[in-house]
mmCIF file of C-alpha atoms and ligand atoms in Angstrom:
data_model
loop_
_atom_site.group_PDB
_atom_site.id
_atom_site.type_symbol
_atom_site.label_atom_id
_atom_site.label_comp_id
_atom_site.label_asym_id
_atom_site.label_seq_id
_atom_site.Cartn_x
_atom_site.Cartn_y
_atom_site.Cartn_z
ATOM 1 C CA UNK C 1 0.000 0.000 0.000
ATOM 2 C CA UNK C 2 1.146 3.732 -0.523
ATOM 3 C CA UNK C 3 3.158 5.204 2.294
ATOM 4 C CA UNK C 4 2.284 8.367 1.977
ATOM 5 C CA UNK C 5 -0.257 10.151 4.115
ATOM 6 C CA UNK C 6 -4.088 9.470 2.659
ATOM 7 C CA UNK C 7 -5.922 11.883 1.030
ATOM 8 C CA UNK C 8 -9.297 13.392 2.456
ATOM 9 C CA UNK C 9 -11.191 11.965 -0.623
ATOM 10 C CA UNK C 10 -9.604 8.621 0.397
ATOM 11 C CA UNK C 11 -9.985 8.399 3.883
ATOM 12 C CA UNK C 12 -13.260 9.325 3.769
ATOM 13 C CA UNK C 13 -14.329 6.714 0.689
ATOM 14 C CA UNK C 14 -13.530 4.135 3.713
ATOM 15 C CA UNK C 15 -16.246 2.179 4.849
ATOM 16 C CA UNK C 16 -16.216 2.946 8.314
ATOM 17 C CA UNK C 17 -18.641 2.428 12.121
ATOM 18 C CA UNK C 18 -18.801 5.109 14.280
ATOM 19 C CA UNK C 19 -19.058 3.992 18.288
ATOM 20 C CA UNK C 20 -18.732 6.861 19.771
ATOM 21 C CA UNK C 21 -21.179 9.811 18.770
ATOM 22 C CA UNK C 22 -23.400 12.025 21.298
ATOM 23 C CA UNK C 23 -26.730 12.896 19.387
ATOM 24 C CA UNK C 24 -27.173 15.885 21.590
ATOM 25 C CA UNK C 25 -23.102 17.060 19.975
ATOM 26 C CA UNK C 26 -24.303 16.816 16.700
ATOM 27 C CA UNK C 27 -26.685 19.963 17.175
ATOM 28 C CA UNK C 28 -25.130 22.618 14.894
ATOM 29 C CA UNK C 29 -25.668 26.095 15.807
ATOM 30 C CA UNK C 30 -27.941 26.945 12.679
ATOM 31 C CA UNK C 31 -30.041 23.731 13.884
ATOM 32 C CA UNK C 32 -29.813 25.184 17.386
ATOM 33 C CA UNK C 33 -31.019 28.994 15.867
ATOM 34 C CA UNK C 34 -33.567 27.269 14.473
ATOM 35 C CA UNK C 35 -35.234 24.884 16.880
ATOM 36 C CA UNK C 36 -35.137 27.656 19.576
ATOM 37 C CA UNK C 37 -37.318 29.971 17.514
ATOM 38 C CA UNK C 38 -39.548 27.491 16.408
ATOM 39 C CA UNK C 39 -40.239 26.319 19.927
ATOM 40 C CA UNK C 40 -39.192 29.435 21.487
ATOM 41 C CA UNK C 41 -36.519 28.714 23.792
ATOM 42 C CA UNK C 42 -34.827 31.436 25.142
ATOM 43 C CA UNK C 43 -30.899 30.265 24.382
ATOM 44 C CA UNK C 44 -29.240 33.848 25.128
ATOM 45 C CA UNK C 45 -27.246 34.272 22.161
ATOM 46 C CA UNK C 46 -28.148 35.950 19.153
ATOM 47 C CA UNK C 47 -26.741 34.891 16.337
ATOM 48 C CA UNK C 48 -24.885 31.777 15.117
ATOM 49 C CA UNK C 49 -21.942 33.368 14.908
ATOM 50 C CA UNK C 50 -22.133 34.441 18.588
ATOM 51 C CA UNK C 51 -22.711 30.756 19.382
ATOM 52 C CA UNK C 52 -19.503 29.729 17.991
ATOM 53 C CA UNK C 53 -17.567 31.955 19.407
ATOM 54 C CA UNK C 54 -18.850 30.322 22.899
ATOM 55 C CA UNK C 55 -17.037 27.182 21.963
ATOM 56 C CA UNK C 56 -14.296 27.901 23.350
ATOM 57 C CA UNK C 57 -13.698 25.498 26.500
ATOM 58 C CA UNK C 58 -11.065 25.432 29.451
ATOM 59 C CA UNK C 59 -12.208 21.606 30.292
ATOM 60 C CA UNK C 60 -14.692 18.729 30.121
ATOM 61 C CA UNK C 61 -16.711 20.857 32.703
ATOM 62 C CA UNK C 62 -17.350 24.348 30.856
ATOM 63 C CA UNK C 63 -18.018 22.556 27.438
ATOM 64 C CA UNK C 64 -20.769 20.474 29.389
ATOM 65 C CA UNK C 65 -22.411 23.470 30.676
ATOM 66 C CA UNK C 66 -22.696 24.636 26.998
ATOM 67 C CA UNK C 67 -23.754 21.417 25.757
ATOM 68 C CA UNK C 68 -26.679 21.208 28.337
ATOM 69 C CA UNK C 69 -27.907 24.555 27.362
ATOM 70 C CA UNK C 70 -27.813 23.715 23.624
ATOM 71 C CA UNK C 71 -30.335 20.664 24.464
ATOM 72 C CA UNK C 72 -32.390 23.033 26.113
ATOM 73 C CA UNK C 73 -34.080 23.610 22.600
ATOM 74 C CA UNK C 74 -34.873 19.599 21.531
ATOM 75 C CA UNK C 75 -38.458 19.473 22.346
ATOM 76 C CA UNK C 76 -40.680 17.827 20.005
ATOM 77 C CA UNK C 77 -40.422 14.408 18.595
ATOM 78 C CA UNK C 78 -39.671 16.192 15.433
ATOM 79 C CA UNK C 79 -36.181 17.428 16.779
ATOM 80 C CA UNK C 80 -34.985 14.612 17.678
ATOM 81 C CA UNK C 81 -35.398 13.160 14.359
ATOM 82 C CA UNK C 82 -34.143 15.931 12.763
ATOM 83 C CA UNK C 83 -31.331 16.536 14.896
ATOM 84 C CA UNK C 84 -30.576 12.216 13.737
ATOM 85 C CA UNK C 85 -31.068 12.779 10.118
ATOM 86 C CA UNK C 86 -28.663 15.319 9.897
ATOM 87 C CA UNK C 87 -26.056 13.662 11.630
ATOM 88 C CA UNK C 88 -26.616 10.549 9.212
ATOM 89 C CA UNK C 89 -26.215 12.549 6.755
ATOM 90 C CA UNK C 90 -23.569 13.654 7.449
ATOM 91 C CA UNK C 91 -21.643 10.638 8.912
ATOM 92 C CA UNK C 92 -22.568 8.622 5.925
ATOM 93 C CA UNK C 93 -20.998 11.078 2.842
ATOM 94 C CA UNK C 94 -17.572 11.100 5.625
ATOM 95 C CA UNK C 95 -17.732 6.992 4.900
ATOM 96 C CA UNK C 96 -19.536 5.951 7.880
ATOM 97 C CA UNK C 97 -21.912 2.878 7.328
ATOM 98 C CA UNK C 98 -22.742 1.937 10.710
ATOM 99 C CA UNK C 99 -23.409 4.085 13.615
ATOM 100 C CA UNK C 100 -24.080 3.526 17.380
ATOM 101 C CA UNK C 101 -24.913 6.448 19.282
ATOM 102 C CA UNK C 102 -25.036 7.378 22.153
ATOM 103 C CA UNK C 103 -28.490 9.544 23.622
ATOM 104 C CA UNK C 104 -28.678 11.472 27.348
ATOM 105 C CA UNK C 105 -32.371 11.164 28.029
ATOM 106 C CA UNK C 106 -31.951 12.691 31.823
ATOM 107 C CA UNK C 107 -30.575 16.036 29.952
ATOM 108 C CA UNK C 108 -34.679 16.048 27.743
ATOM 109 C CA UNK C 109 -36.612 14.358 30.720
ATOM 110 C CA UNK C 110 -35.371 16.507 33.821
ATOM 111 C CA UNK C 111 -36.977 19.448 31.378
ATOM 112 C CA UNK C 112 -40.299 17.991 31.632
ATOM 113 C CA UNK C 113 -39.774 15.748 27.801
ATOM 114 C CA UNK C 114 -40.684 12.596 27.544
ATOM 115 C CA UNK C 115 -38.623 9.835 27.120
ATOM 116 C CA UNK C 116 -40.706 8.184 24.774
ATOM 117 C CA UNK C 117 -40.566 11.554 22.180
ATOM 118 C CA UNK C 118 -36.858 11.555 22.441
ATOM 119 C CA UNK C 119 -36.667 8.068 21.671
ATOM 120 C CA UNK C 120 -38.827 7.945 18.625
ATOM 121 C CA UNK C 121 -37.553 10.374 17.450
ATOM 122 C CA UNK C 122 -34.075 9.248 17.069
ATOM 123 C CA UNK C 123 -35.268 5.516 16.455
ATOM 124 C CA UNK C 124 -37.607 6.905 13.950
ATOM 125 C CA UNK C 125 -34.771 8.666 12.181
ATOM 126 C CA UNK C 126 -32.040 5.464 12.617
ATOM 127 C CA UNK C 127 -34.968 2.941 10.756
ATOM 128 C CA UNK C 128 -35.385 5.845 7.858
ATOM 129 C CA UNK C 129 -31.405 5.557 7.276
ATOM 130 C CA UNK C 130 -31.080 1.433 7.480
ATOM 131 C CA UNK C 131 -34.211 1.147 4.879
ATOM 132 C CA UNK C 132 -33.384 4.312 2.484
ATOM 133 C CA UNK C 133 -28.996 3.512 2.776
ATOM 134 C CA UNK C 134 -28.617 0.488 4.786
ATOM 135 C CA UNK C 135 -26.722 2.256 7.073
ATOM 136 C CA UNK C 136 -27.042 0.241 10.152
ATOM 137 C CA UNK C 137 -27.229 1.762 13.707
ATOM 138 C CA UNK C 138 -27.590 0.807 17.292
ATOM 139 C CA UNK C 139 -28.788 3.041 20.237
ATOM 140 C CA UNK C 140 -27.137 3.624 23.551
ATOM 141 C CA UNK C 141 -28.569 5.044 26.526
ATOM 142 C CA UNK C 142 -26.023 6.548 28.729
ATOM 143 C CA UNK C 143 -26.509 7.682 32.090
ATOM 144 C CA UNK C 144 -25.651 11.002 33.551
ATOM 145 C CA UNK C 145 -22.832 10.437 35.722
ATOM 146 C CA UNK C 146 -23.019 13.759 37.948
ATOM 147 C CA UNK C 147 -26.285 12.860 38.535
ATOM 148 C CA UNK C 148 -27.446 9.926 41.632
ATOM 149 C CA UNK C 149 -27.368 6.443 40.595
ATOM 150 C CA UNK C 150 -31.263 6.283 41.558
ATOM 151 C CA UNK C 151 -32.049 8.883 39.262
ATOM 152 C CA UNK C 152 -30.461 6.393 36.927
ATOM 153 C CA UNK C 153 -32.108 3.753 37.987
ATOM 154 C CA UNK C 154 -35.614 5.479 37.554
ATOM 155 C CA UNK C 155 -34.551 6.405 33.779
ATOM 156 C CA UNK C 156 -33.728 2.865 32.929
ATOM 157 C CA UNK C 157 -37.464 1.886 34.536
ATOM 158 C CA UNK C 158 -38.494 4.800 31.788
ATOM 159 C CA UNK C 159 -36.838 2.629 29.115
ATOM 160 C CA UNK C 160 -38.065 -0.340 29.942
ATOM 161 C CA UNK C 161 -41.201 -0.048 27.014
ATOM 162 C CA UNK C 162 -38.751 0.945 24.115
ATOM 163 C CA UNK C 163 -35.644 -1.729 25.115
ATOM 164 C CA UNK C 164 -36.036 -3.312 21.997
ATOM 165 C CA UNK C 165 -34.988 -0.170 20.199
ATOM 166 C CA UNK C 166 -31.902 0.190 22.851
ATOM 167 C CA UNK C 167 -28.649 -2.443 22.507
ATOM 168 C CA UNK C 168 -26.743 -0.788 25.346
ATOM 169 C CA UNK C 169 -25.995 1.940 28.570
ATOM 170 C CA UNK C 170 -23.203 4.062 28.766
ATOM 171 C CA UNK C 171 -22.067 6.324 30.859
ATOM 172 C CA UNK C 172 -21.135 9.991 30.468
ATOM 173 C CA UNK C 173 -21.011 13.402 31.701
ATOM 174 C CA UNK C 174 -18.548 15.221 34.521
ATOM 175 C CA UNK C 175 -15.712 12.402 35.564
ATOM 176 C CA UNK C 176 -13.785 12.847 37.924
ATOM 177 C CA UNK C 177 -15.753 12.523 40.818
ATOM 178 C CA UNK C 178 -17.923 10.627 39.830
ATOM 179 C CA UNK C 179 -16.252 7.120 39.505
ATOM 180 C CA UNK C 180 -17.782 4.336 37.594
ATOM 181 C CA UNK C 181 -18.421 2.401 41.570
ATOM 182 C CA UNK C 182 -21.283 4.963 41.991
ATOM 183 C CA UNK C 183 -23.081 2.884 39.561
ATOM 184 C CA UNK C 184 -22.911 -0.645 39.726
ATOM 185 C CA UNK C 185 -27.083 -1.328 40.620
ATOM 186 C CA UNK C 186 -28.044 0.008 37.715
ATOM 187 C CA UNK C 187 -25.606 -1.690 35.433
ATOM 188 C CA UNK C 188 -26.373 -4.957 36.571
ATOM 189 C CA UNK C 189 -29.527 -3.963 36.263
ATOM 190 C CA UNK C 190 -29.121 -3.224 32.835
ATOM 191 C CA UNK C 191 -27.446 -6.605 32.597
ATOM 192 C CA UNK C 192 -30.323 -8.670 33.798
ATOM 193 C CA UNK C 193 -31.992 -6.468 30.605
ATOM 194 C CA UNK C 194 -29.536 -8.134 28.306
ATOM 195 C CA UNK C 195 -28.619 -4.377 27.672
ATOM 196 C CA UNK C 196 -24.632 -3.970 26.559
ATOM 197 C CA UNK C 197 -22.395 -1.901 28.545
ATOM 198 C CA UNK C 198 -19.898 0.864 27.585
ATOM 199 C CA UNK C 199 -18.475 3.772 30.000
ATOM 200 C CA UNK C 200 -16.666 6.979 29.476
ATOM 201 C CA UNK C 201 -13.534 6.415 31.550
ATOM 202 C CA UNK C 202 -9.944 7.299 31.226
ATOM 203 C CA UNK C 203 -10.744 10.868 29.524
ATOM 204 C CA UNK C 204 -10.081 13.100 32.779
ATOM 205 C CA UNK C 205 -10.258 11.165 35.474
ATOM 206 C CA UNK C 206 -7.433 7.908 36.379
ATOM 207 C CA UNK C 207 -6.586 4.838 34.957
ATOM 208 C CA UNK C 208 -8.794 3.503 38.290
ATOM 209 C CA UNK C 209 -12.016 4.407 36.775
ATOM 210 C CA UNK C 210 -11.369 2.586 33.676
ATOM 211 C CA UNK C 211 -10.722 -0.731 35.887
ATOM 212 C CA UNK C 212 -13.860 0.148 37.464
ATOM 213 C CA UNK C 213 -15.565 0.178 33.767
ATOM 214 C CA UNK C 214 -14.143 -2.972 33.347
ATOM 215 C CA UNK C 215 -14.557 -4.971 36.263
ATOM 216 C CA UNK C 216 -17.533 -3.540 38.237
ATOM 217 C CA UNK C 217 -19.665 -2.224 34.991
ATOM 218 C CA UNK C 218 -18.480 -4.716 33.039
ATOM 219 C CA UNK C 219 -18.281 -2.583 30.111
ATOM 220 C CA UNK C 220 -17.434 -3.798 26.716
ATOM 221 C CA UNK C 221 -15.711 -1.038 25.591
ATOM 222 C CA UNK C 222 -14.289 1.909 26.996
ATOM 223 C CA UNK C 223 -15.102 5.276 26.019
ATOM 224 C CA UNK C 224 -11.770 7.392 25.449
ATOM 225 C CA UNK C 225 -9.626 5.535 27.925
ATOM 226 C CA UNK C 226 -6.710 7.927 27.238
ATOM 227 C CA UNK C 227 -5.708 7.737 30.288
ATOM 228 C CA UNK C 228 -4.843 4.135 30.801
ATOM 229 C CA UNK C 229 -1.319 4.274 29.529
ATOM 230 C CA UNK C 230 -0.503 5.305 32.896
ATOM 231 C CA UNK C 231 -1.066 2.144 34.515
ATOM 232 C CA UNK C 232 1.208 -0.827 32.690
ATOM 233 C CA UNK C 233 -1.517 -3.515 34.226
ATOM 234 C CA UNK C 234 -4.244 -1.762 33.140
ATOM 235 C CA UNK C 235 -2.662 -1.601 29.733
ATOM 236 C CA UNK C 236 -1.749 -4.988 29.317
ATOM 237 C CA UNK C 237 -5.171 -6.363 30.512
ATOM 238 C CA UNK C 238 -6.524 -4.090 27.969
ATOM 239 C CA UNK C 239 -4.165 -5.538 24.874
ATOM 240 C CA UNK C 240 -4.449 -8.941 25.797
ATOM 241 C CA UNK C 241 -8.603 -9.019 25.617
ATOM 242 C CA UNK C 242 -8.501 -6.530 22.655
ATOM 243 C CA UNK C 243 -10.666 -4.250 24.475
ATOM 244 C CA UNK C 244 -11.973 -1.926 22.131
ATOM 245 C CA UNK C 245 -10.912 2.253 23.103
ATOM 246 C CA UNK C 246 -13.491 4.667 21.389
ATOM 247 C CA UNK C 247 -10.709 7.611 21.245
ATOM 248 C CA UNK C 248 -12.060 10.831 19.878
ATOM 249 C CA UNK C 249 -8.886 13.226 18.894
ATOM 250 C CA UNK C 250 -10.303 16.610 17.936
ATOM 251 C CA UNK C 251 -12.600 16.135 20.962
ATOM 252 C CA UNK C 252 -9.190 15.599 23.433
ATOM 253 C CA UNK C 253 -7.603 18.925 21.912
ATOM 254 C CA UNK C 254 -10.670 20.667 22.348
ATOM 255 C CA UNK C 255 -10.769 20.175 25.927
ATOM 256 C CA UNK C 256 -7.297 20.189 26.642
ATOM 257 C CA UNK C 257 -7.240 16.539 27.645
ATOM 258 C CA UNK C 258 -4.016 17.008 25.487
ATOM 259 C CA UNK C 259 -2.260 20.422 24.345
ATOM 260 C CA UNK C 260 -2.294 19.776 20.901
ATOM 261 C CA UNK C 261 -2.712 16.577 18.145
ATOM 262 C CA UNK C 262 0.628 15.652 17.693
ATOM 263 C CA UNK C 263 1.267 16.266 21.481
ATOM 264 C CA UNK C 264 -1.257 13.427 22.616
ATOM 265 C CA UNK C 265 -0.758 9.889 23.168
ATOM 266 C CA UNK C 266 -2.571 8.550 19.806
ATOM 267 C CA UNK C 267 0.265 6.960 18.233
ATOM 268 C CA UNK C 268 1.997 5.419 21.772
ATOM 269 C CA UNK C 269 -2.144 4.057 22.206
ATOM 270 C CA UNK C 270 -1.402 2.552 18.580
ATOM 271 C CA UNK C 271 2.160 0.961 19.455
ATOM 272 C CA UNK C 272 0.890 -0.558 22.386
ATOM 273 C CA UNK C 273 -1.183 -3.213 20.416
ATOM 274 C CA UNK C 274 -4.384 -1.232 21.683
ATOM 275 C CA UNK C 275 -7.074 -1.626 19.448
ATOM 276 C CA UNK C 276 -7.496 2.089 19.195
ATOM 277 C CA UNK C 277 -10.559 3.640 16.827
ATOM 278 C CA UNK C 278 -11.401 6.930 15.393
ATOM 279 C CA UNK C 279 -14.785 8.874 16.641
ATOM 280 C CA UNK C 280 -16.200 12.249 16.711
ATOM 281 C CA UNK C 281 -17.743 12.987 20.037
ATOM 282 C CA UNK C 282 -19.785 16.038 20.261
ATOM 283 C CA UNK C 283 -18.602 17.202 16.434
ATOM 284 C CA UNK C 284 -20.652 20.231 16.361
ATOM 285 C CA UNK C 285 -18.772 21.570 19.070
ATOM 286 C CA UNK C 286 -15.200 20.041 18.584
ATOM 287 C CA UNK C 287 -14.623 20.930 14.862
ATOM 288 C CA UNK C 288 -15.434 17.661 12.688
ATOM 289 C CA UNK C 289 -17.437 14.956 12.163
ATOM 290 C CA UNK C 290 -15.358 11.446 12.211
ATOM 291 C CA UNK C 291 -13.542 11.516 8.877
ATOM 292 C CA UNK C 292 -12.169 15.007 9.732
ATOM 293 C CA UNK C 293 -10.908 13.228 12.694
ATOM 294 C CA UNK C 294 -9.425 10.622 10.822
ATOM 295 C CA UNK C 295 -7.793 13.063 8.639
ATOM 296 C CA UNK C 296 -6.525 14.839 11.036
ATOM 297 C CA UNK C 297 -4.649 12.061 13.440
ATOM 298 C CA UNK C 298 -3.222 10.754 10.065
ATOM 299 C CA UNK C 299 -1.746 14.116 9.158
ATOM 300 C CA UNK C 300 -0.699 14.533 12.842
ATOM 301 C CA UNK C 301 1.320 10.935 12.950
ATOM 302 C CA UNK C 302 2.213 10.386 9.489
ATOM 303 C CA UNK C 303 -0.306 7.655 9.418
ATOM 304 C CA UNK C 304 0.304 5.268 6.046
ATOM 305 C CA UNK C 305 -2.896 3.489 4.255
ATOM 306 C CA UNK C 306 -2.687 0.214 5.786
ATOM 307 C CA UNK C 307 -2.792 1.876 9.073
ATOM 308 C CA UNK C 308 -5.611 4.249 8.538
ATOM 309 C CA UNK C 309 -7.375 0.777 7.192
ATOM 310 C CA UNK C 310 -7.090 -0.989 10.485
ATOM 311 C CA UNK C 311 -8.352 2.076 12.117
ATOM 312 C CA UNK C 312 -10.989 1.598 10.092
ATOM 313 C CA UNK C 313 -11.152 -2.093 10.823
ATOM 314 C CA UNK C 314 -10.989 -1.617 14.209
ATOM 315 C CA UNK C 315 -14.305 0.654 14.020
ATOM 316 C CA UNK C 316 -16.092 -2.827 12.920
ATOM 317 C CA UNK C 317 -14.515 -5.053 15.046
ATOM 318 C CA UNK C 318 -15.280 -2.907 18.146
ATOM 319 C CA UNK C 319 -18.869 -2.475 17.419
ATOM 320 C CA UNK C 320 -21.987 -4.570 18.283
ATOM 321 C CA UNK C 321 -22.762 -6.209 15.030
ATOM 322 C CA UNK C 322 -23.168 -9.709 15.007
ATOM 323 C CA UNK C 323 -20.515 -11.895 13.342
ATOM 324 C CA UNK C 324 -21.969 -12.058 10.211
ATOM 325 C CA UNK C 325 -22.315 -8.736 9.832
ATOM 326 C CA UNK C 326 -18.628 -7.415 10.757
ATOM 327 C CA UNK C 327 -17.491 -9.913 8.537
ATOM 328 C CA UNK C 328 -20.095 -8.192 5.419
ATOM 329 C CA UNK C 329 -18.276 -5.147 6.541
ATOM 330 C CA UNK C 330 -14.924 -6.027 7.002
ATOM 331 C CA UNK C 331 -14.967 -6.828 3.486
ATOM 332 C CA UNK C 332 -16.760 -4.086 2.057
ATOM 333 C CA UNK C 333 -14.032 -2.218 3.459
ATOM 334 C CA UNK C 334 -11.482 -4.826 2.142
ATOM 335 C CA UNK C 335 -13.116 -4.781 -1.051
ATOM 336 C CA UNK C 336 -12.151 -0.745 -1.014
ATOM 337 C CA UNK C 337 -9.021 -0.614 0.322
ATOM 338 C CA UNK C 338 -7.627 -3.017 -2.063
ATOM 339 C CA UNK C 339 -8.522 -0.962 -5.093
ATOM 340 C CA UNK C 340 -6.313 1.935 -3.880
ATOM 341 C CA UNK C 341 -3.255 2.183 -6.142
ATOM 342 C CA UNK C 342 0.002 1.218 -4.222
HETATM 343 N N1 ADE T 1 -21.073 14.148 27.061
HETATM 344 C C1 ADE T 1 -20.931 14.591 25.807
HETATM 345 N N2 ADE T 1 -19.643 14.554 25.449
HETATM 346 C C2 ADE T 1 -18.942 14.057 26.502
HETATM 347 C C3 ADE T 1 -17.579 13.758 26.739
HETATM 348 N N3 ADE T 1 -16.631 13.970 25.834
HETATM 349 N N4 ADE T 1 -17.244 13.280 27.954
HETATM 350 C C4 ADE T 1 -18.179 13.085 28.881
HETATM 351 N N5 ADE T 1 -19.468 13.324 28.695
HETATM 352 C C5 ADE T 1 -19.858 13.806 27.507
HETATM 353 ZN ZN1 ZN T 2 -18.174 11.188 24.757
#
């Protein structure tokens, strides 16, 4: 394969899954304009340009407090699928073919919306893009983690009709502080649900709260899990069961998890035998959907072809489809790679 960096046009051709994508970071400010006048929402900014310039955070924290706010205009059903479709949209012309993403339906119901209009809305919106593209998608519910464990537990009992539509909880929101211990009930649970689990761990907070994930959540994946490098146990456990990290780079600069790209720990994650993959976060707010993240860590490290492929590789492997299905996959993005020149 060529050694020389990808293009864009490439690395975005690449079939590629997305597992780690809030819904709720995929409101653009024109969306965000839009919604609040049509269901008027005071936001207190006047103009989209005024709303970027906001996005400008010091840490996790003060780009939370923004993000919040922002979901203060998704009220109606109708937002919620909108707010999906244009994020499939999107993902799918940057190469992405299967998507599981990630919902906060404490930040829509502690505002007096129902869970059941957020959900159909997005599920609505997922079944549009698997008939019309056969893009395929799964949901996650994640849990706000600065919140109690029993307000958790009540939001899972508000699930309970639509679990069907749901394949997984995660676990999000302020970290350090609020270790992964705090929630352990309502994981298992989740468990006795036959729900999935993932957690955000490892993004500000130690390399303890991803062991947590791991052995008290039993989480499947780990959420950013930047962090774990610090612990040679921890990294080793992590190698040997091929324990998939969702790392999101633009999202780490952002909020100075790292100073800069080529500063951060993306390539040492990669040497390590990690099985490291490529995801957008809250792209609305951090500067690019996931092929402009993919772009940009290859142009940061020098990345070749074959290694941008197994990033790419690594998207399917990590995700929740069933066997037959990652294989499909796999070689659709076999079939691809291999008819790029060398
Ligand atoms: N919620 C949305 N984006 C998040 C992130 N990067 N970390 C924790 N919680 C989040
Ligand atoms: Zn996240």
């Amino acid at each position: 394969m060529r050694n020389e960096i990808p293009t864009k046009e490439l690395i975005w051709s690449l079939p590629k899954a997305e597992l780690h994508l809030h819904l709720e970071g995929t409101l653009e400010p024109e969306m965000m304009m839009q919604m609040a006048k049509r269901n008027n929402v005071a936001l207190g900014y006047q103009s989209v340009a005024e709303l970027r310039e906001a996005y400008v955070f010091a840490d996790l924290q003060s780009f939370l407090d923004i993000y919040y706010a922002g979901c203060s205009v998704l009220v109606e059903e109708q937002d919620f699928y909108d707010l999906t479709i244009a994020y499939l949209e999107r993902a799918r012309s940057q190469g992405v073919c299967h998507a599981e993403v990630f919902f906060d339906p404490q930040s829509h119901t502690s505002r007096g919306v129902s869970f059941e209009t957020v959900v159909r809305g997005i599920h609505r919106a997922l079944e549009e893009y698997q008939a019309s593209f056969q893009m395929s998608s799964r949901l996650i519910l994640s849990f706000l983690r600065h919140l109690s464990e029993d307000d958790a537990l009540a939001t899972l009992e508000e699930a309970t009709p639509f679990l069907g539509w749901i394949t997984a909880v995660g676990l999000d929101s302020s970290e350090v502080g609020n270790p992964p211990s705090k929630f352990t009930r309502v994981f298992a649970r989740a468990r006795e649900r036959h729900l999935l689990a993932v957690a955000h761990a490892g993004e500000e907070g130690p390399p303890e709260y991803i062991w947590e994930a791991l052995d008290l959540l039993h989480a499947a994946r780990i959420d950013h899990g930047v962090r774990c490098l610090g612990d040679a146990a921890l990294v080793a456990r992590l190698v040997a069961r091929q324990t998939t990290l969702t790392v999101c780079p633009l999202s780490n600069v952002k909020l100075h998890v790292f100073p800069t790209l080529a500063g951060s720990n993306f390539a040492d994650l990669i040497d390590e035998g990690l099985r490291v993959t490529v995801n957008s976060d809250d792209p609305a707010y951090f500067g690019g959907y996931i092929g402009d993240n993919f772009l940009a860590v290859a142009e940061a490290f020098a990345l070749d072809t074959a290694q941008v492929v197994q990033l790419a590789r690594n998207s399917f492997l990590g995700s929740f489809l069933s066997e037959p299905d990652k294989e499909l996959r796999l070689h659709q993005l076999s079939s691809v790679a291999s008819s790029i020149s060398f």
